[in-house]
């Protein structure tokens, strides 16, 4: 059962570490910080995380799936975002997008999204740049150290941890299907958070503590 | 003619003072500031203003007009926002919304919007609070001194000046109609910026310089 107004159980969020951010604070992310932990890590406001996941899902569900692009670049994000894209039937782009992908109809991989969702603005700069060129809404998971310069809708969250990423995309998938009317309740959503988790460890640990 | 990638002529923006903000900088607005003028007023980045107006219009055009609410509280904002709502056939709420308006079906004024647009978060706190309760996207015109705490999509702009407000809502109206396919070009939009301007002076000048 989830608390009033929350789409998910708060313990689920806490266990997934969805609110545990970094030690670095970029302009635009300050407003989502709830407090600083003793070890210097910023903690994000859980209610806002929950609310933004819900609202982003509502937004995404208004688009034809073929017009939606999801991007991710690192192991944990890729596993989670790819599963999300598969379930909501959106397009998934792994790693760097190539310049012109949204603007040059002569390219083989040319596609014209109407909305894009970014897993980590630090790793997906080119996708953001290309999306900016065609003026579509950019939704992004943003940790406290992420640049939010070109992001239209921010989902503040730990976007480096395996469990956190899995949980975020699990919720987004479930909420999109509910908003589309493809399922009527959480019980009809036949996936587990584990389905969104990378099966291998990332070679490099998420650099929570390194200044970027 | 507008410059490449801009929906409006940059001189139009400059003349309307759309980029001239306040002397106060709230968390979350710093990222939109281009520079500080000699007199201490912050100037907003024009490209971002333009891009956000365009993207907000794209978003709004995806909703049934009856599900869209626009709010405004002060003379200049009311004139502009009311005209905008009239043209795109959205609902307009002037002044304070009453608690429960979106949540209590027994109320006479009960309505269930799916998206809300706020002219000034300082004056429309209650609308933001009510919209937060039902978890709908909140789009807001935000000056540098505005709180952005509950705002999902920020349109950074001077939201106190008569001409600035008129120009913003003029552009939003034109872009929404284009995105809906109701008009095919700017030339088919039979309104002037003046149609969005308040006919009377505000009694109290916009308090650009007062710390809030």
PDB file of N, CA and C in Angstrom, chain B residues 16 22 59 116:
ATOM      1  N   UNK B  16       9.685  44.124 -25.910  1.00  0.00           N
ATOM      2  CA  UNK B  16       8.687  43.798 -24.885  1.00  0.00           C
ATOM      3  C   UNK B  16       9.328  43.646 -23.506  1.00  0.00           C
ATOM      4  N   UNK B  22      14.248  40.492 -12.398  1.00  0.00           N
ATOM      5  CA  UNK B  22      14.273  41.267 -11.156  1.00  0.00           C
ATOM      6  C   UNK B  22      15.701  41.312 -10.608  1.00  0.00           C
ATOM      7  N   UNK B  59       3.071  21.241 -25.643  1.00  0.00           N
ATOM      8  CA  UNK B  59       2.464  20.433 -24.582  1.00  0.00           C
ATOM      9  C   UNK B  59       0.983  20.744 -24.430  1.00  0.00           C
ATOM     10  N   UNK B 116      -2.241  22.675 -15.896  1.00  0.00           N
ATOM     11  CA  UNK B 116      -2.536  24.039 -15.456  1.00  0.00           C
ATOM     12  C   UNK B 116      -1.373  24.948 -15.819  1.00  0.00           C
TER      13      UNK B 116
END
